[in-house]
Amino acid sequence: MAKAEYTVLGTDMPRKGGVERVVGKGVYGIDLNLPDALSGGVLRSEHAHAKIVNIDTSEAKAIPGVRAVVTAADAPDVRYGRSYIDRYILAKDKVRYMGDPVAAVAADSQALVKEALGKIKVTYEPLPVVVDPEETMKESAPTIHEDMPLPKNLPEGVQVKNVCGYAAVNIGDAEAAMAEADVVVDEVYETKMIHPQYLEPRIAAARPEEDGRITVWANAQAPFPVRTEVASLTGLPLNSVRVISTGIGGGFGGKGSGVTSSAGLEPICALLALTAKQPVMIVMDKAEETISTTIRSGCKIWIKTGAKKDGTLVARQGKVVYDAGGYSGFGNQAGGRCTQMVGGWYRLPNIHMDGFTVYTNKQVCGPVRGPGGPQATFAMESHMDSLAAELGMDPIEFRLKNVPEKGDGIVGVPKLRDSSLAETLNTAKEKIGWGKVKLGKNQGIGFATGAWIEGAGPGGGAVVKMNEDGSATVHIGKVDYGTAAPFGIPMIVAEVLGISTDDVTVLNVDTDASPWDAGTVGSRSMLVSGNAVKLAAEDARDQILRMAAGQLEASPEDLEIVDRQIQVKGAPSRSVSLASVCNAGHNEIGDVIGRGYFDSKASQADERERGSSQPFTTHAALVEVDADTGNVKILKYVAVHDVGFVVHPKAVEGQIEGAAAMSLGQALCEQVVHDSDGRTLNPTFVDYLMPTINMLPRIEAVTVSGYPGAGPYGTKGAGEIGSVPPMACIANAIYNATGVRVRRLPLSPENVLRALREAGK
Amino acid sequence: MDYFEPKTVSEALSLLDQHGDQAEVIAGGTDVMVDIKYSDEPGCLVNIKRIPDLNAIRESNGGVHIGPLATIHELEESDLVRERLPLLWQAAHQFASLQIRNTATIGGNICRASPSGETLAPLLVLEAQAEVTFSDGARTEPFGAFFQGPGQTSLGSRGLLTGISVPFPAAGSHAVYLKHAVRGPMDIAMVGVAVMATANGDKTALDDVRIGLGAVAPTPVRAPKTEALVSGKALDAALVKEAGASAASESSPITDQRSSGEYRGWIVDALTRRGLEQCWQALTGKEVA
Amino acid sequence: MGLEIKLTVNGNTHTAELEPSTALVDFLRDTLGYKGVKLCCNTGECGACTIIMDGKPVNSCVVLGADAAGADLVTVEGIADGDELHPVQQAFIDTGAVQCGYCTPGFIVSLKALLDRTKSPTAEDVEEAISGNICRCTGYTKIFDAVDLAAKRMS
């Protein structure tokens, strides 16, 4: 959307904390310097599935300088999890993937930690391993969690095992409608596991305090859930745990799901510190992370769609099998979202989908950047191109024929306030030059659309505290890892209070002081903290204006704050400085403290009433396929988005470009590779291939005017939706270039060449 | 862990004699540092980085003498290498990131004896010689004999690679090094193919065709049957196709996390064809018909 | 066995002890306190720990600490001129190339080394200089923009 009449909003103010980062100040968790801290480390299972017969820690404990050795036996008999409470702080009785934490050590040095971990003797009784998400559902598969029931909502008569989540979509009568279709396309797609691979390793540090409390430092996206889980797993009362968020070097949801995402690192560290009665810091190694922290799951998707000859979609049936890994993690939520999104965001009156989230002996699913969405969209939007081809229609025209309009429902959204899908499609078509650009040999253009459902979810608050010089200190519950906290949030405060962003300090999260928040996840920073901080700043402003009104002999409504001056509207010479009012406020109300919150219930009620405001996107790629090697080169990539009102253009573009790049990595080369024993074959960056600058074009992010979202000033979330279309977009471009449809990720040279050869090309 | 910084070759050799299998030689460190981090520390580390004059690159006896401590980037920056050993230069240029090329040494790449080592297939094709030194004397041997298996060389645990002699290729020869990887220089090669050839007098046929294959056998290998198949002949599409298939049949690739053996065979085929076509075009000025 | 080495970092001379197997990145961060050198992959693949060693960018995670004896090192902390940021640092801020910022020091060091070599780098030069630096946040577009801006301001 166009920049409205704002002073600060819509500009590209420098990132808060930017200078510290470019000169190399130690702002991250890994830079934490905790005096007298012991080093900590975790012993991880070397079996993907085994009974723990015995753990002998005596030799490790006997090493001089080793201060604590802990196992599950040292912690309360309490488990954690989201939909399934299925996991202990350290594995008890059984291990369920290679990398499952079994024991932990704190010692005077890292070398001693390594030595002690090597001296812990674990006796395992290996069990059969299942790594394939389809195999695990069969009767013959080993049981991964003996005491976890099948989901209560599982339809009657379904014979499955190792299922920890079920989601269905039932709209209209898909079976009957399918019979009426002129054209039916039935396909199967498969995606692989990727790791978010934020560059800063996970850390946790814990210090027992004199008063019996414990302070935990974490580079986690969700400090409050970390507090809850640390308290519960160590047996401390909640108010005895304080979690402080450090600066965070990337997360992408990988650091997002409470202690699940770190494989229990924070509570393990707290347990070590409580046992050793000394501070402890654990820094994970990146290779250790690849095998143990949460990932974007692989899944298998069956999708069948019927359409009329003119391209009108009539019915869709499908199934998703979503791999949660050794524990449920975020699997149920991500698998459910994936199942919904395979249903799509087009006008489609009859849909039936079954979604199963399953346990396997692999790393655990986390809420990685658009959980479930990129996988679903790889299948759904590739499938839309297959349908267009079967119908003999132009892929853009076919999609335009079926875009939802204002008032329509899409899966998961009963009523749309408006729709911008067509606008993004048409813009993408124009920007990539569809039908205009002359394609060379083995070159092709592909499109894929995307949506990301926002709205429902926890609320969250903000506090804006005015200082006597007119500056503002802001408490929110979202952390700074380069999204809204250092960009949009200070801009909103500055805009409302008539000050500069230089006058605004946004504090990182400290659970003792910050408002509660579910975590910096779900593209919700602006929706939750943006709305909250706007109201908090307005509350502060109103208090200030009330105090100034007396001095200026005007009513508060007639006052405004411009450039740190409070003035009478239309008579700027009648003014008083913001600082003087804040200072004088000490004698009246003490501090000016503004409070605001995002009211999720009210927001949902508004959505029911007026329809909900969703972001939409279309990506377009021009690729060249090397038919001899299968190598795919992206020559041009355009990401067109409706993200509502844009507070900080470069920050929004950066989110879109980064999200797209991450999924382009998954499209072309990224995957965590396992053997049949459940061993990760590419734990280090030597063979875990993320995009480097030489394999990507300059991704072009384009924002269209669209329509306003539910965020402050009409923003919509921008952090995840950019990761939704790229895999399908590249697959469709390959199809356009070669006539060959690749249905399995990654679209690596090998998989592409294999498909070309199988097609006789 | 014991640590030594010998100042001479003989000092280094006596340390290797003394510590045997316990000793690990470190030069640039780009591989050894990863081993130290992720495997057990060696009993003793012999850092040869400070032995003087082991990084020279100079013309010698109708070829180029390369000191094993020359970094990959020093090879790239050497006019002698760029102009006289373009095949090696191309391999150096596709060898990992600039940061790694500034650190990794050619000796380290060779002694690591990874089948995918970037400079190895080119050295085979260039028919370079390894100068191998033990405490009881030195010898030179062709790299075909030097490489004995993955991570295995004729140095054993007591020898040191003290020089690399690369004869100048025949005047008028042309060579290409083709690396197959998703991220180009940044990845370990799935396959590397080095092709070098000359043309006969009237530019109607290729002479002395040499083909080296990397990452598709326990050691880097030549493809002698394919070389014989195309040497002395004019290239046409059918012969190129036959040569690609022949080179693939001379490889014995394994399946690992980077790709399947079957796919590596396809790539040997493709890159051999491409290399031959490029040589043919450069040498004769004609496309393969 | 502790090994004592003497080296120069950002113009400051340090003499310190290290275990002989220590990687340079750990020595710089943990012993000398140069926390701007970022630890990440430990395999020389991501470039977060890039420093300039005797004029050349290297990954300090795969350099033996002992090899820094007598060396002249530049880390990200040594690139600004007092409070005056280097044009590359300023350009990273101005173009939005700093998101989480964890890869930023490595990029800045690699690019400073590039711009020390040439004032008007070609696209190939830029690609070569920073292909060994992984950024997971930006998708690189804003980093390309930053390089363009810095080169423009310096020429």
JSON list of N, CA, C and O in Angstrom, two decimals, chain B residues 227-267:
[
{"chain": "B", "resi": 227, "resn": "GLU", "atom": "N", "xyz": [40.73, -42.43, -23.73]},
{"chain": "B", "resi": 227, "resn": "GLU", "atom": "CA", "xyz": [41.80, -41.65, -24.36]},
{"chain": "B", "resi": 227, "resn": "GLU", "atom": "C", "xyz": [42.22, -42.31, -25.67]},
{"chain": "B", "resi": 227, "resn": "GLU", "atom": "O", "xyz": [42.37, -41.64, -26.70]},
{"chain": "B", "resi": 228, "resn": "ALA", "atom": "N", "xyz": [42.39, -43.64, -25.64]},
{"chain": "B", "resi": 228, "resn": "ALA", "atom": "CA", "xyz": [42.81, -44.36, -26.85]},
{"chain": "B", "resi": 228, "resn": "ALA", "atom": "C", "xyz": [41.72, -44.30, -27.92]},
{"chain": "B", "resi": 228, "resn": "ALA", "atom": "O", "xyz": [42.01, -44.20, -29.11]},
{"chain": "B", "resi": 229, "resn": "LEU", "atom": "N", "xyz": [40.49, -44.33, -27.45]},
{"chain": "B", "resi": 229, "resn": "LEU", "atom": "CA", "xyz": [39.35, -44.31, -28.39]},
{"chain": "B", "resi": 229, "resn": "LEU", "atom": "C", "xyz": [39.35, -43.04, -29.24]},
{"chain": "B", "resi": 229, "resn": "LEU", "atom": "O", "xyz": [39.07, -43.09, -30.43]},
{"chain": "B", "resi": 230, "resn": "VAL", "atom": "N", "xyz": [39.68, -41.92, -28.63]},
{"chain": "B", "resi": 230, "resn": "VAL", "atom": "CA", "xyz": [39.55, -40.66, -29.37]},
{"chain": "B", "resi": 230, "resn": "VAL", "atom": "C", "xyz": [40.87, -40.12, -29.91]},
{"chain": "B", "resi": 230, "resn": "VAL", "atom": "O", "xyz": [40.87, -39.30, -30.83]},
{"chain": "B", "resi": 231, "resn": "SER", "atom": "N", "xyz": [41.98, -40.59, -29.36]},
{"chain": "B", "resi": 231, "resn": "SER", "atom": "CA", "xyz": [43.27, -40.06, -29.83]},
{"chain": "B", "resi": 231, "resn": "SER", "atom": "C", "xyz": [43.49, -40.43, -31.28]},
{"chain": "B", "resi": 231, "resn": "SER", "atom": "O", "xyz": [43.22, -41.56, -31.69]},
{"chain": "B", "resi": 232, "resn": "GLY", "atom": "N", "xyz": [43.97, -39.47, -32.04]},
{"chain": "B", "resi": 232, "resn": "GLY", "atom": "CA", "xyz": [44.26, -39.71, -33.45]},
{"chain": "B", "resi": 232, "resn": "GLY", "atom": "C", "xyz": [43.03, -39.64, -34.33]},
{"chain": "B", "resi": 232, "resn": "GLY", "atom": "O", "xyz": [43.11, -39.94, -35.53]},
{"chain": "B", "resi": 233, "resn": "LYS", "atom": "N", "xyz": [41.91, -39.26, -33.75]},
{"chain": "B", "resi": 233, "resn": "LYS", "atom": "CA", "xyz": [40.69, -39.23, -34.57]},
{"chain": "B", "resi": 233, "resn": "LYS", "atom": "C", "xyz": [40.07, -37.85, -34.63]},
{"chain": "B", "resi": 233, "resn": "LYS", "atom": "O", "xyz": [40.33, -36.99, -33.78]},
{"chain": "B", "resi": 234, "resn": "ALA", "atom": "N", "xyz": [39.28, -37.67, -35.69]},
{"chain": "B", "resi": 234, "resn": "ALA", "atom": "CA", "xyz": [38.46, -36.47, -35.77]},
{"chain": "B", "resi": 234, "resn": "ALA", "atom": "C", "xyz": [37.22, -36.69, -34.91]},
{"chain": "B", "resi": 234, "resn": "ALA", "atom": "O", "xyz": [36.65, -37.78, -34.91]},
{"chain": "B", "resi": 235, "resn": "LEU", "atom": "N", "xyz": [36.84, -35.65, -34.19]},
{"chain": "B", "resi": 235, "resn": "LEU", "atom": "CA", "xyz": [35.66, -35.81, -33.33]},
{"chain": "B", "resi": 235, "resn": "LEU", "atom": "C", "xyz": [34.40, -35.56, -34.14]},
{"chain": "B", "resi": 235, "resn": "LEU", "atom": "O", "xyz": [34.29, -34.53, -34.82]},
{"chain": "B", "resi": 236, "resn": "ASP", "atom": "N", "xyz": [33.48, -36.48, -34.06]},
{"chain": "B", "resi": 236, "resn": "ASP", "atom": "CA", "xyz": [32.13, -36.19, -34.54]},
{"chain": "B", "resi": 236, "resn": "ASP", "atom": "C", "xyz": [31.16, -36.57, -33.44]},
{"chain": "B", "resi": 236, "resn": "ASP", "atom": "O", "xyz": [31.57, -37.10, -32.39]},
{"chain": "B", "resi": 237, "resn": "ALA", "atom": "N", "xyz": [29.91, -36.28, -33.66]},
{"chain": "B", "resi": 237, "resn": "ALA", "atom": "CA", "xyz": [28.92, -36.46, -32.59]},
{"chain": "B", "resi": 237, "resn": "ALA", "atom": "C", "xyz": [28.90, -37.90, -32.09]},
{"chain": "B", "resi": 237, "resn": "ALA", "atom": "O", "xyz": [28.80, -38.17, -30.89]},
{"chain": "B", "resi": 238, "resn": "ALA", "atom": "N", "xyz": [29.00, -38.83, -33.01]},
{"chain": "B", "resi": 238, "resn": "ALA", "atom": "CA", "xyz": [28.92, -40.24, -32.62]},
{"chain": "B", "resi": 238, "resn": "ALA", "atom": "C", "xyz": [30.10, -40.64, -31.76]},
{"chain": "B", "resi": 238, "resn": "ALA", "atom": "O", "xyz": [29.95, -41.34, -30.75]},
{"chain": "B", "resi": 239, "resn": "LEU", "atom": "N", "xyz": [31.29, -40.14, -32.15]},
{"chain": "B", "resi": 239, "resn": "LEU", "atom": "CA", "xyz": [32.49, -40.49, -31.38]},
{"chain": "B", "resi": 239, "resn": "LEU", "atom": "C", "xyz": [32.45, -39.84, -29.99]},
{"chain": "B", "resi": 239, "resn": "LEU", "atom": "O", "xyz": [32.83, -40.46, -28.99]},
{"chain": "B", "resi": 240, "resn": "VAL", "atom": "N", "xyz": [31.97, -38.62, -29.94]},
{"chain": "B", "resi": 240, "resn": "VAL", "atom": "CA", "xyz": [31.86, -37.93, -28.64]},
{"chain": "B", "resi": 240, "resn": "VAL", "atom": "C", "xyz": [30.92, -38.71, -27.73]},
{"chain": "B", "resi": 240, "resn": "VAL", "atom": "O", "xyz": [31.20, -38.93, -26.55]},
{"chain": "B", "resi": 241, "resn": "LYS", "atom": "N", "xyz": [29.83, -39.15, -28.31]},
{"chain": "B", "resi": 241, "resn": "LYS", "atom": "CA", "xyz": [28.84, -39.92, -27.53]},
{"chain": "B", "resi": 241, "resn": "LYS", "atom": "C", "xyz": [29.47, -41.21, -27.02]},
{"chain": "B", "resi": 241, "resn": "LYS", "atom": "O", "xyz": [29.33, -41.57, -25.85]},
{"chain": "B", "resi": 242, "resn": "GLU", "atom": "N", "xyz": [30.20, -41.85, -27.90]},
{"chain": "B", "resi": 242, "resn": "GLU", "atom": "CA", "xyz": [30.85, -43.11, -27.52]},
{"chain": "B", "resi": 242, "resn": "GLU", "atom": "C", "xyz": [31.89, -42.87, -26.43]},
{"chain": "B", "resi": 242, "resn": "GLU", "atom": "O", "xyz": [32.02, -43.66, -25.49]},
{"chain": "B", "resi": 243, "resn": "ALA", "atom": "N", "xyz": [32.61, -41.76, -26.57]},
{"chain": "B", "resi": 243, "resn": "ALA", "atom": "CA", "xyz": [33.65, -41.44, -25.59]},
{"chain": "B", "resi": 243, "resn": "ALA", "atom": "C", "xyz": [33.04, -41.17, -24.21]},
{"chain": "B", "resi": 243, "resn": "ALA", "atom": "O", "xyz": [33.58, -41.60, -23.19]},
{"chain": "B", "resi": 244, "resn": "GLY", "atom": "N", "xyz": [31.91, -40.48, -24.20]},
{"chain": "B", "resi": 244, "resn": "GLY", "atom": "CA", "xyz": [31.24, -40.20, -22.92]},
{"chain": "B", "resi": 244, "resn": "GLY", "atom": "C", "xyz": [30.86, -41.49, -22.23]},
{"chain": "B", "resi": 244, "resn": "GLY", "atom": "O", "xyz": [31.14, -41.69, -21.03]},
{"chain": "B", "resi": 245, "resn": "ALA", "atom": "N", "xyz": [30.26, -42.38, -22.97]},
{"chain": "B", "resi": 245, "resn": "ALA", "atom": "CA", "xyz": [29.84, -43.67, -22.40]},
{"chain": "B", "resi": 245, "resn": "ALA", "atom": "C", "xyz": [31.04, -44.48, -21.95]},
{"chain": "B", "resi": 245, "resn": "ALA", "atom": "O", "xyz": [31.03, -45.14, -20.91]},
{"chain": "B", "resi": 246, "resn": "SER", "atom": "N", "xyz": [32.10, -44.39, -22.74]},
{"chain": "B", "resi": 246, "resn": "SER", "atom": "CA", "xyz": [33.31, -45.14, -22.42]},
{"chain": "B", "resi": 246, "resn": "SER", "atom": "C", "xyz": [33.92, -44.63, -21.11]},
{"chain": "B", "resi": 246, "resn": "SER", "atom": "O", "xyz": [34.30, -45.41, -20.23]},
{"chain": "B", "resi": 247, "resn": "ALA", "atom": "N", "xyz": [34.01, -43.31, -20.97]},
{"chain": "B", "resi": 247, "resn": "ALA", "atom": "CA", "xyz": [34.57, -42.74, -19.74]},
{"chain": "B", "resi": 247, "resn": "ALA", "atom": "C", "xyz": [33.73, -43.15, -18.54]},
{"chain": "B", "resi": 247, "resn": "ALA", "atom": "O", "xyz": [34.25, -43.50, -17.47]},
{"chain": "B", "resi": 248, "resn": "ALA", "atom": "N", "xyz": [32.42, -43.12, -18.71]},
{"chain": "B", "resi": 248, "resn": "ALA", "atom": "CA", "xyz": [31.53, -43.53, -17.61]},
{"chain": "B", "resi": 248, "resn": "ALA", "atom": "C", "xyz": [31.83, -44.98, -17.22]},
{"chain": "B", "resi": 248, "resn": "ALA", "atom": "O", "xyz": [31.86, -45.33, -16.04]},
{"chain": "B", "resi": 249, "resn": "SER", "atom": "N", "xyz": [32.08, -45.82, -18.24]},
{"chain": "B", "resi": 249, "resn": "SER", "atom": "CA", "xyz": [32.33, -47.23, -17.94]},
{"chain": "B", "resi": 249, "resn": "SER", "atom": "C", "xyz": [33.69, -47.43, -17.28]},
{"chain": "B", "resi": 249, "resn": "SER", "atom": "O", "xyz": [33.93, -48.44, -16.63]},
{"chain": "B", "resi": 250, "resn": "GLU", "atom": "N", "xyz": [34.56, -46.46, -17.45]},
{"chain": "B", "resi": 250, "resn": "GLU", "atom": "CA", "xyz": [35.88, -46.56, -16.80]},
{"chain": "B", "resi": 250, "resn": "GLU", "atom": "C", "xyz": [35.86, -46.02, -15.37]},
{"chain": "B", "resi": 250, "resn": "GLU", "atom": "O", "xyz": [36.87, -46.09, -14.67]},
{"chain": "B", "resi": 251, "resn": "SER", "atom": "N", "xyz": [34.75, -45.43, -14.97]},
{"chain": "B", "resi": 251, "resn": "SER", "atom": "CA", "xyz": [34.65, -44.94, -13.59]},
{"chain": "B", "resi": 251, "resn": "SER", "atom": "C", "xyz": [33.94, -45.98, -12.74]},
{"chain": "B", "resi": 251, "resn": "SER", "atom": "O", "xyz": [33.30, -46.89, -13.25]},
{"chain": "B", "resi": 252, "resn": "SER", "atom": "N", "xyz": [34.12, -45.87, -11.45]},
{"chain": "B", "resi": 252, "resn": "SER", "atom": "CA", "xyz": [33.44, -46.80, -10.54]},
{"chain": "B", "resi": 252, "resn": "SER", "atom": "C", "xyz": [32.91, -46.04, -9.33]},
{"chain": "B", "resi": 252, "resn": "SER", "atom": "O", "xyz": [33.35, -46.23, -8.21]},
{"chain": "B", "resi": 253, "resn": "PRO", "atom": "N", "xyz": [31.98, -45.12, -9.60]},
{"chain": "B", "resi": 253, "resn": "PRO", "atom": "CA", "xyz": [31.54, -44.21, -8.54]},
{"chain": "B", "resi": 253, "resn": "PRO", "atom": "C", "xyz": [30.70, -44.89, -7.47]},
{"chain": "B", "resi": 253, "resn": "PRO", "atom": "O", "xyz": [29.98, -45.85, -7.74]},
{"chain": "B", "resi": 254, "resn": "ILE", "atom": "N", "xyz": [30.79, -44.35, -6.28]},
{"chain": "B", "resi": 254, "resn": "ILE", "atom": "CA", "xyz": [29.96, -44.82, -5.17]},
{"chain": "B", "resi": 254, "resn": "ILE", "atom": "C", "xyz": [28.77, -43.89, -4.98]},
{"chain": "B", "resi": 254, "resn": "ILE", "atom": "O", "xyz": [28.73, -42.78, -5.51]},
{"chain": "B", "resi": 255, "resn": "THR", "atom": "N", "xyz": [27.81, -44.38, -4.20]},
{"chain": "B", "resi": 255, "resn": "THR", "atom": "CA", "xyz": [26.67, -43.55, -3.79]},
{"chain": "B", "resi": 255, "resn": "THR", "atom": "C", "xyz": [26.99, -43.00, -2.40]},
{"chain": "B", "resi": 255, "resn": "THR", "atom": "O", "xyz": [27.41, -43.73, -1.51]},
{"chain": "B", "resi": 256, "resn": "ASP", "atom": "N", "xyz": [26.82, -41.70, -2.23]},
{"chain": "B", "resi": 256, "resn": "ASP", "atom": "CA", "xyz": [26.97, -41.11, -0.91]},
{"chain": "B", "resi": 256, "resn": "ASP", "atom": "C", "xyz": [25.94, -39.99, -0.76]},
{"chain": "B", "resi": 256, "resn": "ASP", "atom": "O", "xyz": [25.02, -39.88, -1.58]},
{"chain": "B", "resi": 257, "resn": "GLN", "atom": "N", "xyz": [26.11, -39.17, 0.29]},
{"chain": "B", "resi": 257, "resn": "GLN", "atom": "CA", "xyz": [25.12, -38.13, 0.54]},
{"chain": "B", "resi": 257, "resn": "GLN", "atom": "C", "xyz": [25.08, -37.07, -0.55]},
{"chain": "B", "resi": 257, "resn": "GLN", "atom": "O", "xyz": [24.14, -36.30, -0.64]},
{"chain": "B", "resi": 258, "resn": "ARG", "atom": "N", "xyz": [26.12, -37.02, -1.38]},
{"chain": "B", "resi": 258, "resn": "ARG", "atom": "CA", "xyz": [26.15, -35.98, -2.41]},
{"chain": "B", "resi": 258, "resn": "ARG", "atom": "C", "xyz": [25.42, -36.39, -3.67]},
{"chain": "B", "resi": 258, "resn": "ARG", "atom": "O", "xyz": [24.83, -35.56, -4.35]},
{"chain": "B", "resi": 259, "resn": "SER", "atom": "N", "xyz": [25.50, -37.66, -4.02]},
{"chain": "B", "resi": 259, "resn": "SER", "atom": "CA", "xyz": [24.75, -38.14, -5.19]},
{"chain": "B", "resi": 259, "resn": "SER", "atom": "C", "xyz": [24.90, -39.65, -5.28]},
{"chain": "B", "resi": 259, "resn": "SER", "atom": "O", "xyz": [25.71, -40.26, -4.60]},
{"chain": "B", "resi": 260, "resn": "SER", "atom": "N", "xyz": [24.11, -40.22, -6.18]},
{"chain": "B", "resi": 260, "resn": "SER", "atom": "CA", "xyz": [24.18, -41.66, -6.36]},
{"chain": "B", "resi": 260, "resn": "SER", "atom": "C", "xyz": [25.31, -41.99, -7.32]},
{"chain": "B", "resi": 260, "resn": "SER", "atom": "O", "xyz": [25.74, -41.15, -8.12]},
{"chain": "B", "resi": 261, "resn": "GLY", "atom": "N", "xyz": [25.78, -43.21, -7.24]},
{"chain": "B", "resi": 261, "resn": "GLY", "atom": "CA", "xyz": [26.80, -43.66, -8.17]},
{"chain": "B", "resi": 261, "resn": "GLY", "atom": "C", "xyz": [26.29, -43.61, -9.61]},
{"chain": "B", "resi": 261, "resn": "GLY", "atom": "O", "xyz": [27.02, -43.22, -10.52]},
{"chain": "B", "resi": 262, "resn": "GLU", "atom": "N", "xyz": [25.05, -43.99, -9.78]},
{"chain": "B", "resi": 262, "resn": "GLU", "atom": "CA", "xyz": [24.47, -43.98, -11.13]},
{"chain": "B", "resi": 262, "resn": "GLU", "atom": "C", "xyz": [24.52, -42.58, -11.73]},
{"chain": "B", "resi": 262, "resn": "GLU", "atom": "O", "xyz": [24.94, -42.38, -12.88]},
{"chain": "B", "resi": 263, "resn": "TYR", "atom": "N", "xyz": [24.12, -41.59, -10.92]},
{"chain": "B", "resi": 263, "resn": "TYR", "atom": "CA", "xyz": [24.13, -40.21, -11.41]},
{"chain": "B", "resi": 263, "resn": "TYR", "atom": "C", "xyz": [25.55, -39.75, -11.74]},
{"chain": "B", "resi": 263, "resn": "TYR", "atom": "O", "xyz": [25.80, -39.10, -12.74]},
{"chain": "B", "resi": 264, "resn": "ARG", "atom": "N", "xyz": [26.50, -40.12, -10.88]},
{"chain": "B", "resi": 264, "resn": "ARG", "atom": "CA", "xyz": [27.88, -39.72, -11.15]},
{"chain": "B", "resi": 264, "resn": "ARG", "atom": "C", "xyz": [28.34, -40.28, -12.50]},
{"chain": "B", "resi": 264, "resn": "ARG", "atom": "O", "xyz": [29.05, -39.61, -13.25]},
{"chain": "B", "resi": 265, "resn": "GLY", "atom": "N", "xyz": [27.90, -41.50, -12.82]},
{"chain": "B", "resi": 265, "resn": "GLY", "atom": "CA", "xyz": [28.24, -42.07, -14.13]},
{"chain": "B", "resi": 265, "resn": "GLY", "atom": "C", "xyz": [27.68, -41.21, -15.26]},
{"chain": "B", "resi": 265, "resn": "GLY", "atom": "O", "xyz": [28.37, -40.94, -16.25]},
{"chain": "B", "resi": 266, "resn": "TRP", "atom": "N", "xyz": [26.44, -40.76, -15.09]},
{"chain": "B", "resi": 266, "resn": "TRP", "atom": "CA", "xyz": [25.84, -39.91, -16.13]},
{"chain": "B", "resi": 266, "resn": "TRP", "atom": "C", "xyz": [26.64, -38.62, -16.30]},
{"chain": "B", "resi": 266, "resn": "TRP", "atom": "O", "xyz": [26.80, -38.11, -17.40]},
{"chain": "B", "resi": 267, "resn": "ILE", "atom": "N", "xyz": [27.12, -38.10, -15.16]},
{"chain": "B", "resi": 267, "resn": "ILE", "atom": "CA", "xyz": [27.85, -36.82, -15.23]},
{"chain": "B", "resi": 267, "resn": "ILE", "atom": "C", "xyz": [29.24, -37.01, -15.84]},
{"chain": "B", "resi": 267, "resn": "ILE", "atom": "O", "xyz": [29.73, -36.16, -16.59]}
]
